[in-house]
CSV table of C-alpha atoms and ligand atoms in Angstrom, one decimal:
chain,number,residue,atom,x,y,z
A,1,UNK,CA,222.8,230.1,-58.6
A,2,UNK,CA,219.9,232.2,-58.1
A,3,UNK,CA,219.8,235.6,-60.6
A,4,UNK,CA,218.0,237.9,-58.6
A,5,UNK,CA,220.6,237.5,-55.5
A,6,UNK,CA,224.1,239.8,-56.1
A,7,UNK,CA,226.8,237.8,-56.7
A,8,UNK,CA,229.0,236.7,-53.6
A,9,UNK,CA,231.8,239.6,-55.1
A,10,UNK,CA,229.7,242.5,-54.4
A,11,UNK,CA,228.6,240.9,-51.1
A,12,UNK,CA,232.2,240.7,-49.4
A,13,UNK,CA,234.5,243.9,-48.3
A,14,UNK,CA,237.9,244.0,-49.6
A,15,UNK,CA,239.3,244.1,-46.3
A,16,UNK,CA,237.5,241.0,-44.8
A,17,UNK,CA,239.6,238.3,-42.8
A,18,UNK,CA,240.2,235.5,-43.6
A,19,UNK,CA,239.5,232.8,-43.5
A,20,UNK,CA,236.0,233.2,-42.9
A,21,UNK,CA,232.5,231.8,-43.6
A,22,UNK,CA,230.3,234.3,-44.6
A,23,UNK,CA,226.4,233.2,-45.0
A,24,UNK,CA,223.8,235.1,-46.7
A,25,UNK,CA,220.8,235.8,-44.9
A,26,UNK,CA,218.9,236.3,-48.3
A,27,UNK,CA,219.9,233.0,-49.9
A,28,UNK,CA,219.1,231.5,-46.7
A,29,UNK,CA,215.2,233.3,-47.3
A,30,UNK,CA,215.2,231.9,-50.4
A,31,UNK,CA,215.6,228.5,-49.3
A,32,UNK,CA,213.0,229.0,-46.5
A,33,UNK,CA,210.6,230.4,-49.1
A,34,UNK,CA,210.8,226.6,-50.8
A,35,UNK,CA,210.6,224.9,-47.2
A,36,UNK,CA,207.3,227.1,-46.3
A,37,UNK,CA,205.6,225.9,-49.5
A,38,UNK,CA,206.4,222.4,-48.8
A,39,UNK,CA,204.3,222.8,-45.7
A,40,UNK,CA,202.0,224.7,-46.8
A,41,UNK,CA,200.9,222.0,-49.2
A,42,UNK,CA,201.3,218.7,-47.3
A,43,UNK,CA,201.2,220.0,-43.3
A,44,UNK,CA,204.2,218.4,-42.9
A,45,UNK,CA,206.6,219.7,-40.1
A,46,UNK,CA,210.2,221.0,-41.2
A,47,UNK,CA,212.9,220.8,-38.7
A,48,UNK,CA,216.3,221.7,-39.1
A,49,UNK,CA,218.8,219.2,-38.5
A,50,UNK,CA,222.1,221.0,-36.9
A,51,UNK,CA,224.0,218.3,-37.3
A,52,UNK,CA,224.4,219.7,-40.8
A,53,UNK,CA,224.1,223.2,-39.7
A,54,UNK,CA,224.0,225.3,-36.6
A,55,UNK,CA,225.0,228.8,-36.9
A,56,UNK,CA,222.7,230.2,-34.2
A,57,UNK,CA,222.7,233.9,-35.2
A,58,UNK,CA,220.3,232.8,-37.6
A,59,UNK,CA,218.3,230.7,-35.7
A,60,UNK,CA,215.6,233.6,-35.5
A,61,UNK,CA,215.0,233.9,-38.9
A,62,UNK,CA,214.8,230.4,-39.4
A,63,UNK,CA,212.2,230.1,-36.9
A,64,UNK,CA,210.2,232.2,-39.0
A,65,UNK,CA,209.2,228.7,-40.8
A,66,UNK,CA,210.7,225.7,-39.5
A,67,UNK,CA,209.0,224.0,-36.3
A,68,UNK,CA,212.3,223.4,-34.6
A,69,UNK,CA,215.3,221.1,-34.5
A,70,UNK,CA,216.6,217.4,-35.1
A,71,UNK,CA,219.5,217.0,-32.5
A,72,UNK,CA,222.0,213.9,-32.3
A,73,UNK,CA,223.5,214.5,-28.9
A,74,UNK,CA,222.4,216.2,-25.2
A,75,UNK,CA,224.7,219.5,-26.6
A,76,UNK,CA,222.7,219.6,-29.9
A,77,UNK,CA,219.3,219.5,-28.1
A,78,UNK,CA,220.3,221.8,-25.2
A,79,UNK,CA,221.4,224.2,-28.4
A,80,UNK,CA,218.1,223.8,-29.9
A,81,UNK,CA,216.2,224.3,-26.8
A,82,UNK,CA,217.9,227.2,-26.0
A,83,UNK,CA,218.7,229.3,-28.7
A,84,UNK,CA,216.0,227.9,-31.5
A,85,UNK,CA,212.8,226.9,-30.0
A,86,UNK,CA,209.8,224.6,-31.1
A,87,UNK,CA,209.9,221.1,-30.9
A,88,UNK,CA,213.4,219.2,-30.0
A,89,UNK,CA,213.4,215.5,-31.6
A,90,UNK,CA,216.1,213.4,-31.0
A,91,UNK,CA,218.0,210.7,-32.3
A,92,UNK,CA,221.2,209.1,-31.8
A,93,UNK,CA,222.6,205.6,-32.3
A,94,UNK,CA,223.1,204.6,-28.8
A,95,UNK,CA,221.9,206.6,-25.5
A,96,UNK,CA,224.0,206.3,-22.1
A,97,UNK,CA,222.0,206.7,-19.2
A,98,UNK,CA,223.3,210.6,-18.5
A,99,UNK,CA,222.3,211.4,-22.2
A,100,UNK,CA,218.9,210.1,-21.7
A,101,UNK,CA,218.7,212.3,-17.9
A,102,UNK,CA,219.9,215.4,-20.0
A,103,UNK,CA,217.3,214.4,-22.9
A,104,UNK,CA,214.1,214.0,-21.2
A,105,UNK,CA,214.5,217.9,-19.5
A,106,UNK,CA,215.5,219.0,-23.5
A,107,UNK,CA,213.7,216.7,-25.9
A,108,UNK,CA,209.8,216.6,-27.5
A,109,UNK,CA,210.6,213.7,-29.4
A,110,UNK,CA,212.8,210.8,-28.6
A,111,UNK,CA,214.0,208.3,-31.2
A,112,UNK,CA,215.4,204.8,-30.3
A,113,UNK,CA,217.9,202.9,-32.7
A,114,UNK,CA,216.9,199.2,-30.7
A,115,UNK,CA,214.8,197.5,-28.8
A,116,UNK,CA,217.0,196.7,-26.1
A,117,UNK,CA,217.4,201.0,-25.8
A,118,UNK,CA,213.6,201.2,-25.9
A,119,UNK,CA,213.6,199.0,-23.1
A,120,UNK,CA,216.0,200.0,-21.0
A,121,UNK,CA,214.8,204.1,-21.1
A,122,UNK,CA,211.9,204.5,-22.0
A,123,UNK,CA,210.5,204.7,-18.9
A,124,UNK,CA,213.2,206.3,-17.2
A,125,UNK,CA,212.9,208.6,-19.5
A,126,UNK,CA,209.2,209.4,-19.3
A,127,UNK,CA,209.4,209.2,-15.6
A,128,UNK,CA,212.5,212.8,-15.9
A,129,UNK,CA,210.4,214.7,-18.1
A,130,UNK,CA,207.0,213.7,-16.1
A,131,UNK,CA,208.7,214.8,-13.1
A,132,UNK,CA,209.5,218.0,-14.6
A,133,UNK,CA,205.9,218.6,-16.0
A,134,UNK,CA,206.6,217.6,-19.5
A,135,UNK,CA,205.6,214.6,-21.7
A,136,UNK,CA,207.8,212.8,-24.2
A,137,UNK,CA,206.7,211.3,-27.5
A,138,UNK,CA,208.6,208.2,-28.5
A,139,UNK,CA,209.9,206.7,-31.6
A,140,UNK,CA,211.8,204.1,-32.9
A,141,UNK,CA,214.4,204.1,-36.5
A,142,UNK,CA,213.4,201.7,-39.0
A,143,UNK,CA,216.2,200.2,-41.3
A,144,UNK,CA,214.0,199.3,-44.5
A,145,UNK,CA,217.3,197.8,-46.2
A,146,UNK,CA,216.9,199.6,-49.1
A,147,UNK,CA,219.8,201.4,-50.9
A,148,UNK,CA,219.1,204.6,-53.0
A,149,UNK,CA,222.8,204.3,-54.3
A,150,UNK,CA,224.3,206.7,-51.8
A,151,UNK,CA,228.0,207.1,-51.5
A,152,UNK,CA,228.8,203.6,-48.8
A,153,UNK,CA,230.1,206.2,-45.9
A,154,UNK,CA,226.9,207.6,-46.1
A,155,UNK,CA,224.4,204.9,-46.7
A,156,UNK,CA,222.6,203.7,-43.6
A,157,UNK,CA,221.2,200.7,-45.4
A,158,UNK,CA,224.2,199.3,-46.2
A,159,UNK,CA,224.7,195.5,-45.4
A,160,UNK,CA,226.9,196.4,-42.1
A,161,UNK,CA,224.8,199.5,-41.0
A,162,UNK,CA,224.0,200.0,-37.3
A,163,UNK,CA,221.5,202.0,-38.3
A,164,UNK,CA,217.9,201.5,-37.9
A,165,UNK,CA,216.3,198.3,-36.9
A,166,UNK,CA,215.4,195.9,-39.2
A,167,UNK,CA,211.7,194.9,-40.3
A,168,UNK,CA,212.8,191.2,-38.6
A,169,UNK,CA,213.9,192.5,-35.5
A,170,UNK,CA,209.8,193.6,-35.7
A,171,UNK,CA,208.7,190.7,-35.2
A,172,UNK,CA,206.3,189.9,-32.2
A,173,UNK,CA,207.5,193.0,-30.8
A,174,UNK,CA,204.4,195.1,-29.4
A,175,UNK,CA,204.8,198.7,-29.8
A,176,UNK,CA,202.8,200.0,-26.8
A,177,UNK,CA,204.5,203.1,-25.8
A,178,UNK,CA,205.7,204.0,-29.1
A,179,UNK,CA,203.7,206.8,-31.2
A,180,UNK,CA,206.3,207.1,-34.2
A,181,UNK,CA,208.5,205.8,-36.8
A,182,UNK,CA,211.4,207.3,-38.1
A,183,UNK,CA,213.4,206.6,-41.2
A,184,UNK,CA,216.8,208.3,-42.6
A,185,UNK,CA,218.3,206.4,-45.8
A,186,UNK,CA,218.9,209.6,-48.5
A,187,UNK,CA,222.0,211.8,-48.3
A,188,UNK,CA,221.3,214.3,-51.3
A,189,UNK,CA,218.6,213.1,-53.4
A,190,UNK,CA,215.6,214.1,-55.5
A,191,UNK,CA,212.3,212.5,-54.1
A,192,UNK,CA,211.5,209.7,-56.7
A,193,UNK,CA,214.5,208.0,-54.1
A,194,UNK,CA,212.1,209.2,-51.5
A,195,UNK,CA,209.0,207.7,-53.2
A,196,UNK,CA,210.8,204.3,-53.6
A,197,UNK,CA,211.6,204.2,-50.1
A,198,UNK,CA,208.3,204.8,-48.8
A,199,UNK,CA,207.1,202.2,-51.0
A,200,UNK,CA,209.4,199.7,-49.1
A,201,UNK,CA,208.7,201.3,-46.3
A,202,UNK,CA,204.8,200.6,-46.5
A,203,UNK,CA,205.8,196.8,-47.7
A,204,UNK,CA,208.0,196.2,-44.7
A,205,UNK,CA,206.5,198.1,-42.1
A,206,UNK,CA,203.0,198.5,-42.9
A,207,UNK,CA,201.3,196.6,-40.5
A,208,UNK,CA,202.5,199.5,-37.8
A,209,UNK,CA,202.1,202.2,-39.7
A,210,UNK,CA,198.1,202.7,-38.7
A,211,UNK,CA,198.9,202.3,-35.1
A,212,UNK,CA,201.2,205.6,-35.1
A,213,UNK,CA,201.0,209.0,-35.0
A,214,UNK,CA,203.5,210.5,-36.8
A,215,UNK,CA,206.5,209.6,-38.8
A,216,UNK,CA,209.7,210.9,-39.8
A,217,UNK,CA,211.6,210.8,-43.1
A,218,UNK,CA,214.7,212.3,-42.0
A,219,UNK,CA,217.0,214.1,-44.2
A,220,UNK,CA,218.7,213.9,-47.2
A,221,UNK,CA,216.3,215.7,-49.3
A,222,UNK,CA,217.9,218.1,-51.5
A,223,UNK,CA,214.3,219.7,-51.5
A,224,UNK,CA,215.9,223.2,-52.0
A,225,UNK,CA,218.2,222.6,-55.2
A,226,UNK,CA,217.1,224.1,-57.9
A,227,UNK,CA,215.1,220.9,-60.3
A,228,UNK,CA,214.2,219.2,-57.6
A,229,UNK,CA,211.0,217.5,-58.3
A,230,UNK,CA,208.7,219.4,-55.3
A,231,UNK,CA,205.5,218.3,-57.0
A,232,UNK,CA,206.2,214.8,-56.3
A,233,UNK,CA,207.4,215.2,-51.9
A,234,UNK,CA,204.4,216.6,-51.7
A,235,UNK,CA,202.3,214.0,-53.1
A,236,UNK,CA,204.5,211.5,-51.5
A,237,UNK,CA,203.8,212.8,-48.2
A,238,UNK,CA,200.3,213.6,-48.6
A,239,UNK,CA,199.9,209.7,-49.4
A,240,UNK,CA,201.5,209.1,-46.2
A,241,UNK,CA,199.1,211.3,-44.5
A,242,UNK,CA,196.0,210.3,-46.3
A,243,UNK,CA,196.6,206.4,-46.1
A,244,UNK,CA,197.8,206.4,-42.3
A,245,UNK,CA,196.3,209.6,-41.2
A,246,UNK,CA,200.2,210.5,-39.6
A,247,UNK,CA,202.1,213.6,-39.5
A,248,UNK,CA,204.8,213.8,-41.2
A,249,UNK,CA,208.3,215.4,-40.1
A,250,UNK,CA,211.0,216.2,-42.6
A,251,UNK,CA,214.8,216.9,-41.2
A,252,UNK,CA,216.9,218.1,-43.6
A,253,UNK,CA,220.4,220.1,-42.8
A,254,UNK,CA,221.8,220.5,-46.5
A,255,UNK,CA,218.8,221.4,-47.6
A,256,UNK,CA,218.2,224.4,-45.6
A,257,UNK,CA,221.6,225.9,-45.8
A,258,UNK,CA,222.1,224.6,-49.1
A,259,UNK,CA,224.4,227.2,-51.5
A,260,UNK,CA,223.6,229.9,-48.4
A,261,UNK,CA,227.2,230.2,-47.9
A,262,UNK,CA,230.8,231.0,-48.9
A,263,UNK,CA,234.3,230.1,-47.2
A,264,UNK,CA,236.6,233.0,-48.3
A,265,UNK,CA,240.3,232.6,-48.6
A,266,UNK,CA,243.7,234.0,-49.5
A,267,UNK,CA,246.8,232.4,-51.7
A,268,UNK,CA,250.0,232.5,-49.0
A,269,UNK,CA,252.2,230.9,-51.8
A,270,UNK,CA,252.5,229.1,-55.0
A,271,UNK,CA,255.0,226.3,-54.7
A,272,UNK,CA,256.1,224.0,-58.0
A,273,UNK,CA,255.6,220.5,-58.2
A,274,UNK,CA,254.3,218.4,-60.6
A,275,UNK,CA,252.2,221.5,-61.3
A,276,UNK,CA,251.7,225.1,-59.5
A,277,UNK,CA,250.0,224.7,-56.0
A,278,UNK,CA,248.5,227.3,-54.5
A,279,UNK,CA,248.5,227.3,-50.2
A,280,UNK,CA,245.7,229.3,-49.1
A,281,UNK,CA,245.3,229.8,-45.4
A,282,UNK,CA,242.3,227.5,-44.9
A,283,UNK,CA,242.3,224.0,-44.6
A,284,UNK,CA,240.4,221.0,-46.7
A,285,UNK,CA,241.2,219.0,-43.5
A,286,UNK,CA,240.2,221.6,-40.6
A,287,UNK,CA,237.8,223.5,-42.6
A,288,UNK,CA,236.7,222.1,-45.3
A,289,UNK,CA,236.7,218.2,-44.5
A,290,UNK,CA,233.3,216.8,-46.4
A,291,UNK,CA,236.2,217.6,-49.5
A,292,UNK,CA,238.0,214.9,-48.1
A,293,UNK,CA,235.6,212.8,-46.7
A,294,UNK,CA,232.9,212.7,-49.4
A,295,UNK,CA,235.4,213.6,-51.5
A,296,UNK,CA,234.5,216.2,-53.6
A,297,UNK,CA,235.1,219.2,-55.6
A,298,UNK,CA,234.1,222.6,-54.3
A,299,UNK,CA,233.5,225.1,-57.0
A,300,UNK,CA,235.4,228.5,-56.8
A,301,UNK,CA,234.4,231.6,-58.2
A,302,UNK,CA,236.2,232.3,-61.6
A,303,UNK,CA,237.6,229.4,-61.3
A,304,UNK,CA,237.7,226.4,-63.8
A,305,UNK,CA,238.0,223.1,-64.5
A,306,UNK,CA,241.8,222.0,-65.4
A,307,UNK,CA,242.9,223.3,-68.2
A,308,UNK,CA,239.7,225.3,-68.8
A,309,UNK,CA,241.5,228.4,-68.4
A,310,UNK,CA,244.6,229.7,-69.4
A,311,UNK,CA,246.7,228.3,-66.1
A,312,UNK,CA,245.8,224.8,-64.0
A,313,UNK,CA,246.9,224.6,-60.4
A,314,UNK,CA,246.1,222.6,-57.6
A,315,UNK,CA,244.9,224.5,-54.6
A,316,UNK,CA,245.7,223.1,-51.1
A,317,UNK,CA,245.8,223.7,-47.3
A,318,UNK,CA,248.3,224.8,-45.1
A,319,UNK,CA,248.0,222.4,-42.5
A,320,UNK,CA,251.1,219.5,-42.5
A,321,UNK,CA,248.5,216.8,-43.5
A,322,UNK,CA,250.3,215.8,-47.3
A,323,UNK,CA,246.6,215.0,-48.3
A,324,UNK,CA,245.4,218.5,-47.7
A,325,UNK,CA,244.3,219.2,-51.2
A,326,UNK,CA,241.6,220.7,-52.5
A,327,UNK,CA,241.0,219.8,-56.2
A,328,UNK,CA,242.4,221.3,-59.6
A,329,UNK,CA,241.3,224.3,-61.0
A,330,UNK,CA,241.8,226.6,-64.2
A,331,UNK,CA,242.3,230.4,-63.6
A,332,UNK,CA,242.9,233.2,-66.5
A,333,UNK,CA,245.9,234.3,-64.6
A,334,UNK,CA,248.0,232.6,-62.5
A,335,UNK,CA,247.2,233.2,-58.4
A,336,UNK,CA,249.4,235.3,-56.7
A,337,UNK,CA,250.0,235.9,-52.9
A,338,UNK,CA,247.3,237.9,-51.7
A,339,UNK,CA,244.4,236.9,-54.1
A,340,UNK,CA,241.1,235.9,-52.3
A,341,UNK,CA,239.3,233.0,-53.8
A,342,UNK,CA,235.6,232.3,-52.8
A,343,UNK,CA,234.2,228.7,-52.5
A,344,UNK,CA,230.8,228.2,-52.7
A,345,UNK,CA,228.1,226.2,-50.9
A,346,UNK,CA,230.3,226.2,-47.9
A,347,UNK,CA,227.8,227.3,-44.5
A,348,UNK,CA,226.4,223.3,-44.5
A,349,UNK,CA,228.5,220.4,-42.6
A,350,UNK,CA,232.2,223.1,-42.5
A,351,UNK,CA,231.7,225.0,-39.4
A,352,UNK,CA,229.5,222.9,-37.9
A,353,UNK,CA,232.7,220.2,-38.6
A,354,UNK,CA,235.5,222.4,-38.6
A,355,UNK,CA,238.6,221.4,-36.0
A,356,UNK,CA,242.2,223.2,-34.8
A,357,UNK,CA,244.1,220.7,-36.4
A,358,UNK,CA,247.9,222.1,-36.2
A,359,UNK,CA,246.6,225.1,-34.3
A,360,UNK,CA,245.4,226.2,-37.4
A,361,UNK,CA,243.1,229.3,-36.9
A,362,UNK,CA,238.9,228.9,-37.3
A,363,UNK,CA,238.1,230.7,-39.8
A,364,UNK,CA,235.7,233.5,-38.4
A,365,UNK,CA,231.8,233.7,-39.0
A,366,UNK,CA,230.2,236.5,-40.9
A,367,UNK,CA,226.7,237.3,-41.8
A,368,UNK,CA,224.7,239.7,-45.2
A,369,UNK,CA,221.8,240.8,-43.2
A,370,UNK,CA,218.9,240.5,-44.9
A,371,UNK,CA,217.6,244.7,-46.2
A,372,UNK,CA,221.0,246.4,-45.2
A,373,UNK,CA,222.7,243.9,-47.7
A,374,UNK,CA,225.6,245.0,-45.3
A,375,UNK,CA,228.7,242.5,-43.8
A,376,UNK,CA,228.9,241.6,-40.3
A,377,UNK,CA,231.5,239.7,-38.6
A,378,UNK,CA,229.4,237.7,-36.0
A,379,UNK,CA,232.4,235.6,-34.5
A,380,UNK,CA,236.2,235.4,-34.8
A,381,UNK,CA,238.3,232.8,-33.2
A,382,UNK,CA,241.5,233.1,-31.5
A,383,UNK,CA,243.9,231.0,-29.4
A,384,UNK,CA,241.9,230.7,-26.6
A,385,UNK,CA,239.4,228.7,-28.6
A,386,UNK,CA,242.4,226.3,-29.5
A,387,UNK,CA,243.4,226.0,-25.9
A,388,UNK,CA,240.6,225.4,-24.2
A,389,UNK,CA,240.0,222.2,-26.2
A,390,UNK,CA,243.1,221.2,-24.4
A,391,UNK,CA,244.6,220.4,-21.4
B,401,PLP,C1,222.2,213.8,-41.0
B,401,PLP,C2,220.8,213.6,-40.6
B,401,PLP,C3,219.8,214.5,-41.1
B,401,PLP,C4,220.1,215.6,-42.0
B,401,PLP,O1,220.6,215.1,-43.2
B,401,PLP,P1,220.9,216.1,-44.5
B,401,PLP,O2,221.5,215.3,-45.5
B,401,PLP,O3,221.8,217.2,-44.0
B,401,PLP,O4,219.6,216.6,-44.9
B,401,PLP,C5,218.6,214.3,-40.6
B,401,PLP,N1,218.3,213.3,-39.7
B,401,PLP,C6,219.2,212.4,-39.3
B,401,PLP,C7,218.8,211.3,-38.4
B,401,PLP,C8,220.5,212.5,-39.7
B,401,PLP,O5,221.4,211.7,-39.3
């Protein structure tokens, strides 16, 4: 955690709701600061990815830095085009013929996961956005089959991955049409990952790498964490630049929203079983659901690990789902109904992932303005948001 930001404590108001995500537009600054000197050095073009994150109240100071979006569906794109601005590049595993109609009005970039895609809408797709006075840059996903030791569910190089085409797919193909390549293989990882990959990259795919104009490394860079080695991205997309003469484009969610923001919650009850468990009024499985997923951990504030502190519990959801369990922690007193707990790092891949599961509220969205320092509530959700996903 960074020193010179106050501590998530002083940030939030007694009487806040919950549950509710609250992001801080400072840490989020912070963040940018690091992205900024990335491009500064290389030229390379950050875009935020909103798969991870896309909490568009803070779209405009994002914009400050980062050239635009990377957008997996028609809503994503039409969110970026609308509320972000700068360039729009899209890529999803499989177009239908409507996403491609709604994607050449909304899109700068367009990304193909096949051949059979390429051929099918490319040229429908130029023919939209020409008809509508724009022009559309085209690319393709390269699988280089090369496994940085990412967790299976999120390894797009794994054996079975319908990710990405494959260097032999490549073969006697001609690329007229297409100005780009795009690559995404890392899911949290330093960039000697990234230089390996490129490496393969330049073994496999060489031979079309001069012909293009850009490429794109995806995301998956933890670029913003604090260690990561910055010194060598830069050189390693420099070396792309220098040796191809392409621009480069970096997507990263995590990265820019990365420990920007807290989920705050309150203990309901403490129930006995094989040991206390707390049931706080948020959700692992609606709220939360990369814990289960990934799985992982989240750290809470004064919290430790078992038997760290004086009393272990287990801290869980209220939705019916038995599996709706957070982790283990150690507190110095046990939790009581009433007591807020803050977890941390929670503004990337929760809200944007977030569902009503049992009707259970959403938590509601809060932002620390950057100067005031002061709290404010940018969205709460009610029933109507639960019923009108229904029918
Ligand atoms: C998920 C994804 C990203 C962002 O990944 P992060 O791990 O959040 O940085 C970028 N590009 C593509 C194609 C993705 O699928």
């Amino acid at each position: 955690m960074r020193e010179d930001l106050n501590s998530w404590d002083e940030l939030l108001p007694e009487a806040l709701p919950t549950p509710c995500f609250v992001v801080d537009e400072d840490r989020l600054l912070a963040n940018l600061a690091i992205l900024s000197s990335v491009q500064q050095h290389t030229g390379a073009k950050i875009l935020l990815a909103l798969k991870g994150f896309a909490m568009f109240s803070v779209f405009p100071l994002l914009r400050r830095v980062l050239h635009g979006v990377c957008a997996s569906s028609p809503h994503e794109a039409r969110l970026g085009r609308e509320e972000f601005g700068g360039e729009v590049h899209v890529f999803a595993a499989a177009y239908s013929e409507d996403d491609i109609h709604e994607l050449a009005l909304l899109a700068d970039h367009l990304v193909f996961n096949s051949f059979a895609q390429r051929d099918r809408f490319l040229e429908p797709a130029r023919d939209c956005a020409a008809k509508a006075g724009r022009s559309l840059a085209f690319g393709l996903r390269v699988n280089p089959e090369h496994s940085e030791g990412a967790v299976p569910l999120y390894d797009p190089c794994s054996p079975g991955s319908r990710l990405g085409i494959r260097s032999v797919v490549f073969a006697g193909r001609a690329l007229s049409d297409i100005s780009g390549l795009h690559f995404h293989t890392l899911c949290e990882q330093d960039a000697a990952p990234l230089a390996r990959t490129l490496a393969v990259i330049e073994r496999t795919f060489g031979e079309f790498l001069p012909g293009m104009r850009w490429l794109n490394i995806g995301g998956g860079h933890h670029i913003t964490r604090p260690g990561y080695d910055l010194p060598l991205l830069c050189r390693c997309i420099t070396r792309m630049r220098d040796a191809y003469g392409l621009d480069v484009y970096i997507e990263p969610g995590e990265a820019v929203a990365l420990n920007a923001g807290v989920l705050v919650s309150t203990v309901l009850d403490v129930v006995e079983a094989d040991m206390p468990v707390a049931l706080l009024d948020s959700s692992a499985s609606a709220h939360m659901p990369d814990v289960l997923e990934m799985p992982y951990r989240p750290e809470v504030i004064h919290a430790g690990k078992p038997g760290e502190k004086s009393w272990t519990c287990r801290l869980a959801g209220k939705s019916c789902l038995a599996g709706d369990v957070i982790g283990e922690y150690s507190f110095a007193a046990p939790l009581q109904a009433g007591d807020r707990l803050i977890f941390l790092d929670m503004a990337h891949y929760t809200m944007v992932k977030t569902t009503t599961f049992n009707g259970l509220a959403l938590p509601g969205i809060a932002l620390v303005e950057n100067g005031s320092r002061a709290l404010r509530m940018v969205r709460r959700f009610g029933y109507e948001d639960f019923k009108t996903r229904l029918s």
